[in-house]
mmCIF file of C-alpha atoms in Angstrom:
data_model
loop_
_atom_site.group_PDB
_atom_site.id
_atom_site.type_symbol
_atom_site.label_atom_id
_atom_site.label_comp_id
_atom_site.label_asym_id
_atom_site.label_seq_id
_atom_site.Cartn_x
_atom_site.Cartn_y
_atom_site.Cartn_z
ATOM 1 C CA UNK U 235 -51.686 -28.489 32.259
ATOM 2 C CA UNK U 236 -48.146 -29.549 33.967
ATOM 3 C CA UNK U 237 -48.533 -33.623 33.891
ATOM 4 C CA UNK U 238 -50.048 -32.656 29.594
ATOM 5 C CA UNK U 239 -47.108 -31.071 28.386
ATOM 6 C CA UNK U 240 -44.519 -33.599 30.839
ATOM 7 C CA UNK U 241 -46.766 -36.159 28.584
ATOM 8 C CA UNK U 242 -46.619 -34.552 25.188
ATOM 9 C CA UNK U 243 -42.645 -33.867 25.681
ATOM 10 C CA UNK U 244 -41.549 -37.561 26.580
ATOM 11 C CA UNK U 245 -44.257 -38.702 23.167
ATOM 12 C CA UNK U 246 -42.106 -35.630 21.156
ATOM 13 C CA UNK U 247 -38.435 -37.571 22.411
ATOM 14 C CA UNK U 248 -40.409 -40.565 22.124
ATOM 15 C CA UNK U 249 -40.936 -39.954 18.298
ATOM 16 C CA UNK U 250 -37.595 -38.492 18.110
ATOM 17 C CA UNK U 251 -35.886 -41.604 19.497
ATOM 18 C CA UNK U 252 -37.038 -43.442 16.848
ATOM 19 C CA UNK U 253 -35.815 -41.554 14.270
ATOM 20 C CA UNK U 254 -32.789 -43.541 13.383
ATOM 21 C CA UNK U 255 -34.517 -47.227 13.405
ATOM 22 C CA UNK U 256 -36.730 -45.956 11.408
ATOM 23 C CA UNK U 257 -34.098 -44.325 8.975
ATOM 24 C CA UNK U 258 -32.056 -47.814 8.376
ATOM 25 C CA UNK U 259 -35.842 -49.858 7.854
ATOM 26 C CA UNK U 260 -36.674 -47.279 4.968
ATOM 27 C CA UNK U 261 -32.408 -48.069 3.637
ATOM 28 C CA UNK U 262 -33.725 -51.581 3.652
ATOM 29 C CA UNK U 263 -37.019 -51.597 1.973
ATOM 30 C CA UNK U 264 -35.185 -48.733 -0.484
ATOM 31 C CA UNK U 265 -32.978 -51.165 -1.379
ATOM 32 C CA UNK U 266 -35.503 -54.060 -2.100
ATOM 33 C CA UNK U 267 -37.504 -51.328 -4.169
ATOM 34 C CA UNK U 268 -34.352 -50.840 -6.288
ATOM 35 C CA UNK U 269 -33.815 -54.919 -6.602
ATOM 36 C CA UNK U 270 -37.346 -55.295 -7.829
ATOM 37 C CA UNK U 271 -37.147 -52.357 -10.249
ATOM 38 C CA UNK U 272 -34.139 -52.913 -11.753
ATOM 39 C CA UNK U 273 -34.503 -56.986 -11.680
ATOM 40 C CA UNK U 274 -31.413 -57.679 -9.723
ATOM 41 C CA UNK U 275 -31.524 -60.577 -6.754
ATOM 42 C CA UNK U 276 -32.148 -59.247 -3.450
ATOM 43 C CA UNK U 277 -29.060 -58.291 -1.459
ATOM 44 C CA UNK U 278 -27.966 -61.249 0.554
ATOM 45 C CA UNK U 279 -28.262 -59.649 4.253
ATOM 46 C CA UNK U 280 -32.108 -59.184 3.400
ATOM 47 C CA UNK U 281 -33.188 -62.365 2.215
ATOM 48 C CA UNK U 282 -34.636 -63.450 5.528
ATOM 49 C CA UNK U 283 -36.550 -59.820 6.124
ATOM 50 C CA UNK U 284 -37.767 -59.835 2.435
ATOM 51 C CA UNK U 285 -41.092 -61.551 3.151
ATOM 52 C CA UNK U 286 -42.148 -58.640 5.906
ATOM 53 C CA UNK U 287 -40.469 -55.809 4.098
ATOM 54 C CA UNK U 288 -42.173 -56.251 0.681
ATOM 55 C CA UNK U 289 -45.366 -56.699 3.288
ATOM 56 C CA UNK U 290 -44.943 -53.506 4.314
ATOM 57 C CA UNK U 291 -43.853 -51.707 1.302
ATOM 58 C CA UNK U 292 -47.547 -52.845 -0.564
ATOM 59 C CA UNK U 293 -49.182 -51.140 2.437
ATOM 60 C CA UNK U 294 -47.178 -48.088 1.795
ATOM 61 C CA UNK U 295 -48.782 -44.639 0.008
ATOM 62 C CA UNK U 296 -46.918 -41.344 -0.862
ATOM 63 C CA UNK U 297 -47.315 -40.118 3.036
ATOM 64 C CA UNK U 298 -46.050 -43.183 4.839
ATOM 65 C CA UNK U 299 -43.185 -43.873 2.823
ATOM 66 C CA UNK U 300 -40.550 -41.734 3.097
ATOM 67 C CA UNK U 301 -40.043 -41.083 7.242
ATOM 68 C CA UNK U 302 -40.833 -37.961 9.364
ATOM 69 C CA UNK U 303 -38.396 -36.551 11.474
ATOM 70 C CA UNK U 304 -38.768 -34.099 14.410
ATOM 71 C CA UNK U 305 -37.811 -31.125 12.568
ATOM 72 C CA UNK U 306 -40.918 -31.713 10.117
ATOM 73 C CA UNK U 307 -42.893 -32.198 13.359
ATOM 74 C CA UNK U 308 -41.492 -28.839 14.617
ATOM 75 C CA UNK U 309 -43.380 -26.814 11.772
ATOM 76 C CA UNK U 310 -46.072 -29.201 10.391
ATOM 77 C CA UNK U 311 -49.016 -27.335 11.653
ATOM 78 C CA UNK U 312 -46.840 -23.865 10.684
ATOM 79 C CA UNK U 313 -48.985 -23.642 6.972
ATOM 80 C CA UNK U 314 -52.348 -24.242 9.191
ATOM 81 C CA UNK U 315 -52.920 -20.693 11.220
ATOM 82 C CA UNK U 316 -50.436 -17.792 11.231
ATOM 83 C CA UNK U 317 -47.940 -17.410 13.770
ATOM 84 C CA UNK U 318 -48.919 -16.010 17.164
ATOM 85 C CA UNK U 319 -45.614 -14.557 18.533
ATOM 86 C CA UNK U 320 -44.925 -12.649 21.888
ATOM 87 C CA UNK U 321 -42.255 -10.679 22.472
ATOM 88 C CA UNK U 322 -40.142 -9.121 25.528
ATOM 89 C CA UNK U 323 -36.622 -8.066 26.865
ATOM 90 C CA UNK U 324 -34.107 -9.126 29.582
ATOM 91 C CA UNK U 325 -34.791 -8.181 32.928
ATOM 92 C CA UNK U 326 -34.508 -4.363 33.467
ATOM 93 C CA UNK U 327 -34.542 -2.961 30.031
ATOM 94 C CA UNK U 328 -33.357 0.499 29.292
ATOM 95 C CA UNK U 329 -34.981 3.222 26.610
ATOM 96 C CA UNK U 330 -33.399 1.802 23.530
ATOM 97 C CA UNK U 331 -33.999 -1.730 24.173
ATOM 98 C CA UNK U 332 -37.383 -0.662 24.934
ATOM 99 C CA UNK U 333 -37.466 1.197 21.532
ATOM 100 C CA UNK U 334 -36.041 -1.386 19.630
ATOM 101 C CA UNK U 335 -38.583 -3.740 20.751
ATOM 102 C CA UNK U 336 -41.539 -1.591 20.467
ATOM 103 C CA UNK U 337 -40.382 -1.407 16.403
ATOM 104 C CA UNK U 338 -39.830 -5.092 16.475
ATOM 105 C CA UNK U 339 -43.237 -5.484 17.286
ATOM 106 C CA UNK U 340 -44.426 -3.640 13.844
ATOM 107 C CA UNK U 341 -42.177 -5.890 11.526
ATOM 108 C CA UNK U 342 -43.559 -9.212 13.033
ATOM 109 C CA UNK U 343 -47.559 -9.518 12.015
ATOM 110 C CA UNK U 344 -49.184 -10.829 15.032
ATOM 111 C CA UNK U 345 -46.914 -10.026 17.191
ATOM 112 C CA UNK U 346 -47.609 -8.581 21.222
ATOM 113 C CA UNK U 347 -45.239 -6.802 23.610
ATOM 114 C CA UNK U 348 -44.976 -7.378 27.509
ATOM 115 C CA UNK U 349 -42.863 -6.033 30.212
ATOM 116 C CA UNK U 350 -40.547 -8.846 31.711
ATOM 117 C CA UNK U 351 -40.887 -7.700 35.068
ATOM 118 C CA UNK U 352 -39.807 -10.535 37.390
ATOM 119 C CA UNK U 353 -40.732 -13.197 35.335
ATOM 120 C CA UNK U 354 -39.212 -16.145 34.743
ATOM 121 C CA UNK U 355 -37.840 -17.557 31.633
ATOM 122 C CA UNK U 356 -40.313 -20.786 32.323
ATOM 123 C CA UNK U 357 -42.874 -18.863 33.182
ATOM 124 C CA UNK U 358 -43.342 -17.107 30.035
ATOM 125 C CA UNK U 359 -43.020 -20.413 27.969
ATOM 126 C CA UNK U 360 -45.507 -22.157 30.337
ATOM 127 C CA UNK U 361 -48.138 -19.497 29.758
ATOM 128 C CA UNK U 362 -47.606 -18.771 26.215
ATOM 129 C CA UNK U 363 -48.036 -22.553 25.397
ATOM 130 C CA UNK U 364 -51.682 -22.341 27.669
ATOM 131 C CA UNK U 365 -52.785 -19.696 25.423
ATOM 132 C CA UNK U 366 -51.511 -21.022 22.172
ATOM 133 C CA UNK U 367 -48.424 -19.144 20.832
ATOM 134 C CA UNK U 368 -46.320 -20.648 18.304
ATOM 135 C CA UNK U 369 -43.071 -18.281 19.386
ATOM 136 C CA UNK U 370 -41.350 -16.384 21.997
ATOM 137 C CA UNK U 371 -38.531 -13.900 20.926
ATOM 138 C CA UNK U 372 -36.219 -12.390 23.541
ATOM 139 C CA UNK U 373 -34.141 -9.757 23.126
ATOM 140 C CA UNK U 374 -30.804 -8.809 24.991
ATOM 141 C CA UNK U 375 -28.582 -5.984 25.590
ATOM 142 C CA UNK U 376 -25.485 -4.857 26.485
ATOM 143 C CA UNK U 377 -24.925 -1.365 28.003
ATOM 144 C CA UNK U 378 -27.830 -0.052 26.361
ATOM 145 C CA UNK U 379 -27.116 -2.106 22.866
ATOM 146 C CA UNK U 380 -29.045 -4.800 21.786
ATOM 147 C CA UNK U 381 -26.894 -7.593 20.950
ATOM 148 C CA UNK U 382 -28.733 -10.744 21.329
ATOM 149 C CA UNK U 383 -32.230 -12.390 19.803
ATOM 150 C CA UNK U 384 -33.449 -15.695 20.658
ATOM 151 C CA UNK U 385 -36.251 -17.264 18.768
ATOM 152 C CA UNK U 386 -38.107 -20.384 20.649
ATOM 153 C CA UNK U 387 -40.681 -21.948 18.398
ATOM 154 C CA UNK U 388 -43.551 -23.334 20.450
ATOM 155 C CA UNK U 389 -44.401 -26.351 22.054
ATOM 156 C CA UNK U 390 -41.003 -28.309 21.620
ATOM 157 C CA UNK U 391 -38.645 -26.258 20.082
ATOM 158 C CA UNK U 392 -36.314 -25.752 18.111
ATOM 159 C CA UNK U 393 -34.718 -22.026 19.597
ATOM 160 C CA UNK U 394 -32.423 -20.285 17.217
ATOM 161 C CA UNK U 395 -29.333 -18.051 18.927
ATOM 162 C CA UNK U 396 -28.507 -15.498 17.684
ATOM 163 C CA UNK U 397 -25.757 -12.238 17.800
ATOM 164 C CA UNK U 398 -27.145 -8.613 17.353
ATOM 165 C CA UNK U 399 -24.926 -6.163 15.023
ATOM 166 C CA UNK U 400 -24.541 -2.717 13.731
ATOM 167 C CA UNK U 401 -28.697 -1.755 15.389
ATOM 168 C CA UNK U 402 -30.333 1.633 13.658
ATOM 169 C CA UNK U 403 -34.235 1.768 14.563
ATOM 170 C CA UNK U 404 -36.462 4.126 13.306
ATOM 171 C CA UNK U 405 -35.642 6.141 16.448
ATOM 172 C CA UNK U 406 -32.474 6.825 15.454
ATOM 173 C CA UNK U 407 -33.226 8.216 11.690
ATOM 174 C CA UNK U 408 -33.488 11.882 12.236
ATOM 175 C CA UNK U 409 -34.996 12.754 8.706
ATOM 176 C CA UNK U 410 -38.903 11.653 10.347
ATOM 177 C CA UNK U 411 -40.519 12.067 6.888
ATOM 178 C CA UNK U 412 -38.235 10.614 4.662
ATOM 179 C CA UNK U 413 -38.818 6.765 6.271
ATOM 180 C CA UNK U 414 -42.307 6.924 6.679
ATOM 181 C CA UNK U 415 -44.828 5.397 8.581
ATOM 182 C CA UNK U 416 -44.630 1.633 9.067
ATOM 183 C CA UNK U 417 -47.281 -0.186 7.647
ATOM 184 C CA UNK U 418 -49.002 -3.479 9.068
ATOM 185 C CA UNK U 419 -49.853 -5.577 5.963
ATOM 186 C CA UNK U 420 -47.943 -8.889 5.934
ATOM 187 C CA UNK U 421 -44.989 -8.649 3.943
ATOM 188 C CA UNK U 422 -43.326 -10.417 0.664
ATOM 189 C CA UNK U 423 -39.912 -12.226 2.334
ATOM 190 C CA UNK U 424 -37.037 -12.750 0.461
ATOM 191 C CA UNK U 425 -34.179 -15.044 1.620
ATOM 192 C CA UNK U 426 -31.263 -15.227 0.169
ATOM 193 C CA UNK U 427 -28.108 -17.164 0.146
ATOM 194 C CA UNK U 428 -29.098 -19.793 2.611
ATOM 195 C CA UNK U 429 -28.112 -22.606 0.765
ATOM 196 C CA UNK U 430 -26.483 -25.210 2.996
ATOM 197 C CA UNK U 431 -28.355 -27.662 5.105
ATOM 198 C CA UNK U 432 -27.725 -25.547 7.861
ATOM 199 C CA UNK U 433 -29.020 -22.306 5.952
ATOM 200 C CA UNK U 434 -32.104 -23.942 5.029
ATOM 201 C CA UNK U 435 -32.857 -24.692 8.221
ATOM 202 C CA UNK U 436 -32.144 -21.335 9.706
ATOM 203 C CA UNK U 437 -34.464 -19.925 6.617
ATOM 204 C CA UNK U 438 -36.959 -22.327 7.788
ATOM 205 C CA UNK U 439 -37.004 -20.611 11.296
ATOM 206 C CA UNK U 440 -36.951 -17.367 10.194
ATOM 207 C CA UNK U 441 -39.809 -17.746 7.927
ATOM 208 C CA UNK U 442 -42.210 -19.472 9.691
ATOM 209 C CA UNK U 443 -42.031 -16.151 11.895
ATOM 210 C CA UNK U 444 -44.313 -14.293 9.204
ATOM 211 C CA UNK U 445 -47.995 -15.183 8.137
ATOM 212 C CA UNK U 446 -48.824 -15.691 3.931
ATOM 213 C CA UNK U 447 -48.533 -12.446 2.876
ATOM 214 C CA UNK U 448 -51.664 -10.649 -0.204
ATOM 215 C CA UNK U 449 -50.212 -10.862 -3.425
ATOM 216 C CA UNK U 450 -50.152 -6.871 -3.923
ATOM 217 C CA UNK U 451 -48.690 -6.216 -0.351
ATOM 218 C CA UNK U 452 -46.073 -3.437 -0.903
ATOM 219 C CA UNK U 453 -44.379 -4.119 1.951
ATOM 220 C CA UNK U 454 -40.950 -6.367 1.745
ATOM 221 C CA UNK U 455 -38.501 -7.634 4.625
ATOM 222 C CA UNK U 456 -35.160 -9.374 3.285
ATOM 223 C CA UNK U 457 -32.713 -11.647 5.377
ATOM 224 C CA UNK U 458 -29.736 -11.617 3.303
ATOM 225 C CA UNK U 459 -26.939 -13.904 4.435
ATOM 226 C CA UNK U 460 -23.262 -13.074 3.558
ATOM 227 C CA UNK U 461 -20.487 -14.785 5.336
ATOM 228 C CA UNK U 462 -22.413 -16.461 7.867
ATOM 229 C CA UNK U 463 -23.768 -12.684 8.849
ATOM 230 C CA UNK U 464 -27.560 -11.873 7.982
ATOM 231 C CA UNK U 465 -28.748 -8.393 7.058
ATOM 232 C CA UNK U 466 -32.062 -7.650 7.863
ATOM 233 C CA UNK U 467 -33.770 -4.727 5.844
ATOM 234 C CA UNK U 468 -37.064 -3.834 5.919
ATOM 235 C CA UNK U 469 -38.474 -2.090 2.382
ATOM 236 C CA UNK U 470 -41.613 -0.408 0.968
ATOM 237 C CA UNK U 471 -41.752 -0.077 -2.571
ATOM 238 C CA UNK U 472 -44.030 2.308 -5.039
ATOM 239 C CA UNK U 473 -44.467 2.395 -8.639
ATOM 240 C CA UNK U 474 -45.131 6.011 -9.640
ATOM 241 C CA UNK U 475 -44.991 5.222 -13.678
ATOM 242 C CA UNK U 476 -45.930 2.006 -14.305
ATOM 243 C CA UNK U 477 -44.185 -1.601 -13.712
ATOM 244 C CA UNK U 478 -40.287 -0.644 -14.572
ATOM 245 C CA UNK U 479 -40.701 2.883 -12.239
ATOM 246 C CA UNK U 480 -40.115 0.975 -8.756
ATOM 247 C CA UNK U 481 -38.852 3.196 -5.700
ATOM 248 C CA UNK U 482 -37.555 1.294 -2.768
ATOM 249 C CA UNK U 483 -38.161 2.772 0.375
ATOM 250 C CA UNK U 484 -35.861 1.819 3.544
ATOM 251 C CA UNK U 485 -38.599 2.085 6.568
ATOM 252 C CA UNK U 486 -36.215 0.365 9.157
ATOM 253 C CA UNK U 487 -35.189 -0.731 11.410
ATOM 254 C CA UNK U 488 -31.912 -2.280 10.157
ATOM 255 C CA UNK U 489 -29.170 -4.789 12.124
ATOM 256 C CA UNK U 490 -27.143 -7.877 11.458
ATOM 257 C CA UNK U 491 -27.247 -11.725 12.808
ATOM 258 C CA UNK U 492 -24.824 -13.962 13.298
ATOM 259 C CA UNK U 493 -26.429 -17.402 14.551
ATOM 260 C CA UNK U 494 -24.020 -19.099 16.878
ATOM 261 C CA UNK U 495 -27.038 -21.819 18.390
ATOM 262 C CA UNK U 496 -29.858 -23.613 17.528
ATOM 263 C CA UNK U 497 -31.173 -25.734 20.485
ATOM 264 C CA UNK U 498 -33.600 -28.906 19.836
ATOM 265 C CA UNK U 499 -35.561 -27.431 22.825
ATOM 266 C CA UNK U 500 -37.486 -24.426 24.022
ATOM 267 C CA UNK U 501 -35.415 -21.552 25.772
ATOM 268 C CA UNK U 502 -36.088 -22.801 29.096
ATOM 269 C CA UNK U 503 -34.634 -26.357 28.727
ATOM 270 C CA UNK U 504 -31.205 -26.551 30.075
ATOM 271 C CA UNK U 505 -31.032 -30.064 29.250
ATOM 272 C CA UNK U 506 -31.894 -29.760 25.552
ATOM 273 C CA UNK U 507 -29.608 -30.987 23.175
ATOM 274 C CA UNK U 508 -27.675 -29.340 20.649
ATOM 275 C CA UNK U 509 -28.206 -29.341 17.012
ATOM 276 C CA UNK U 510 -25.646 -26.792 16.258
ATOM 277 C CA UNK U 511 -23.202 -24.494 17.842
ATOM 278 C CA UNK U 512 -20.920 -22.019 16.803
ATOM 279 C CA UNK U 513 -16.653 -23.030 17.502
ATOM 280 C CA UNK U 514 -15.201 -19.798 16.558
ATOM 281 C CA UNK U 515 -12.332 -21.295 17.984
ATOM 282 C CA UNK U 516 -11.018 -23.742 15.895
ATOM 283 C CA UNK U 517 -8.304 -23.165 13.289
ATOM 284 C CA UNK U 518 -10.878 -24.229 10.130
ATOM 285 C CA UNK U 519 -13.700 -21.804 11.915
ATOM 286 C CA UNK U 520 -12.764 -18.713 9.774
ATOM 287 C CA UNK U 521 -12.397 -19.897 6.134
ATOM 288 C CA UNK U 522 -15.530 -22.653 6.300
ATOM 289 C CA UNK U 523 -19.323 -20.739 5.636
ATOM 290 C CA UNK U 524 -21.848 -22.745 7.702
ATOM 291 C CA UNK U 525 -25.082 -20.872 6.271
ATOM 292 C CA UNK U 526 -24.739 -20.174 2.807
ATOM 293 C CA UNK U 527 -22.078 -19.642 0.312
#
């Protein structure tokens, strides 16, 4: 099992390695494709290539034509079975982290709970790729506060980073009866205000967490992004007197994100490369929005 996923990591760089030959050969056949169309002569720095490019771009069909990159690898089985996601804590948790992730467990379908224990970080990822989960999420905590969430997407990556704010759980509601009980159908998602390139593909992340939900499901989780901060709310909803009667019902729990990482490896890779990091730092850091507008 060690020496298959060594192999299938150096073919997944491999592919990735690739990416950017393959990125200036489709610029060149694009631009023979716009010659030909618009009846122009072909650009002078591809006249000796023409012969094998227009070769290759008869043998091309809708699939092979415009090139794959490793993030559509990451998620191109993601539409074929639901996610299978595991969760657990840092080392040592105390009662509310314990809480927290016992409620987590009810808003993500599919999901299962261990006890860390004295595991290891690669340990986990090791055995949930033998017994095919698609994602690990840890959860952190400060002084009894949960304040961190990672999200590793199985086999390769990518992990998402990410800051925990302003926690209520279901725990913490007093009023029992008024919230509910938290049902287990697979919920409607709603994402909004993830616009840039960087928001779509922390959407993409987020959503590839849930399973297809049943078109009547009445149950609806929203990640709504407003300067570079995303609420999470959690919602049942009723219609007591027909279609334009609709009661929202908060069922919790509730907290903020702020990503500050996303990783092009799985959570135990030290060596993984960055795709994207937070520089709260700089002088520019405050006025620019990375996610959305």
């Amino acid at each position: 099992m060690l020496r298959r996923n060594i192999r299938l990591r150096r073919e997944y760089l491999y592919r990735k390695s690739l990416e950017g030959k393959e990125r200036l050969l489709y610029e060149k056949k694009r631009k023979i494709k716009e010659a030909l169309a618009e009846g122009k002569p072909i650009p002078t720095e591809l006249r000796n290539e023409e012969a094998a490019l227009r070769q290759e771009i008869d043998l091309e069909d809708e699939n092979t034509a415009i090139p794959r990159s490793h993030i559509d690898d990451e998620y191109a089985k993601a539409t074929e079975r639901d996610p299978k996601i595991l969760l657990t804590t840092s080392r040592d948790p105390s009662a509310p982290l314990t809480q927290f992730v016992k409620e987590l467990k009810f808003v993500f379908p599919n999901a299962e709970r261990i006890n860390r224990g004295g595991q290891v970080i690669s340990e986990i990822i090791e055995s949930c790729r033998a017994h095919d989960y698609t994602d690990v999420i840890l959860v952190h905590e400060h002084r009894g506060v949960p304040d961190g969430l990672v999200i590793c997407h199985l086999p390769f990556g990518p992990t998402a980073y990410f800051e925990l704010l302003n926690v209520v759980t279901r725990h913490d509601i007093k009023d029992k009866k008024a919230i509910g009980t938290m049902p287990e159908a697979h919920p409607h998602l709603i994402l909004n205000n993830f616009k840039s390139k960087l928001g779509e593909r922390t959407g993409n992340i987020l959503k590839h967490l849930f399973p297809v939900p049943k078109p009547d499901t009445k149950r609806i989780i929203t990640f709504a992004n407003q300067s570079d901060y995303i609420s999470f709310r959690h919602h049942i909803y009723e219609k007591h007197g027909g279609p334009k009667s609709v009661e929202l019902k908060e069922i919790g729990p509730r907290f903020e994100m702020r990503l500050y990482q996303i990783k092009l490896g799985t959570v135990d890779q030290t060596e993984a490369q960055n795709e994207w990091v937070l520089r709260p730092y700089m002088n520019t850091t405050k006025k620019r929005k990375f996610i959305g507008d």
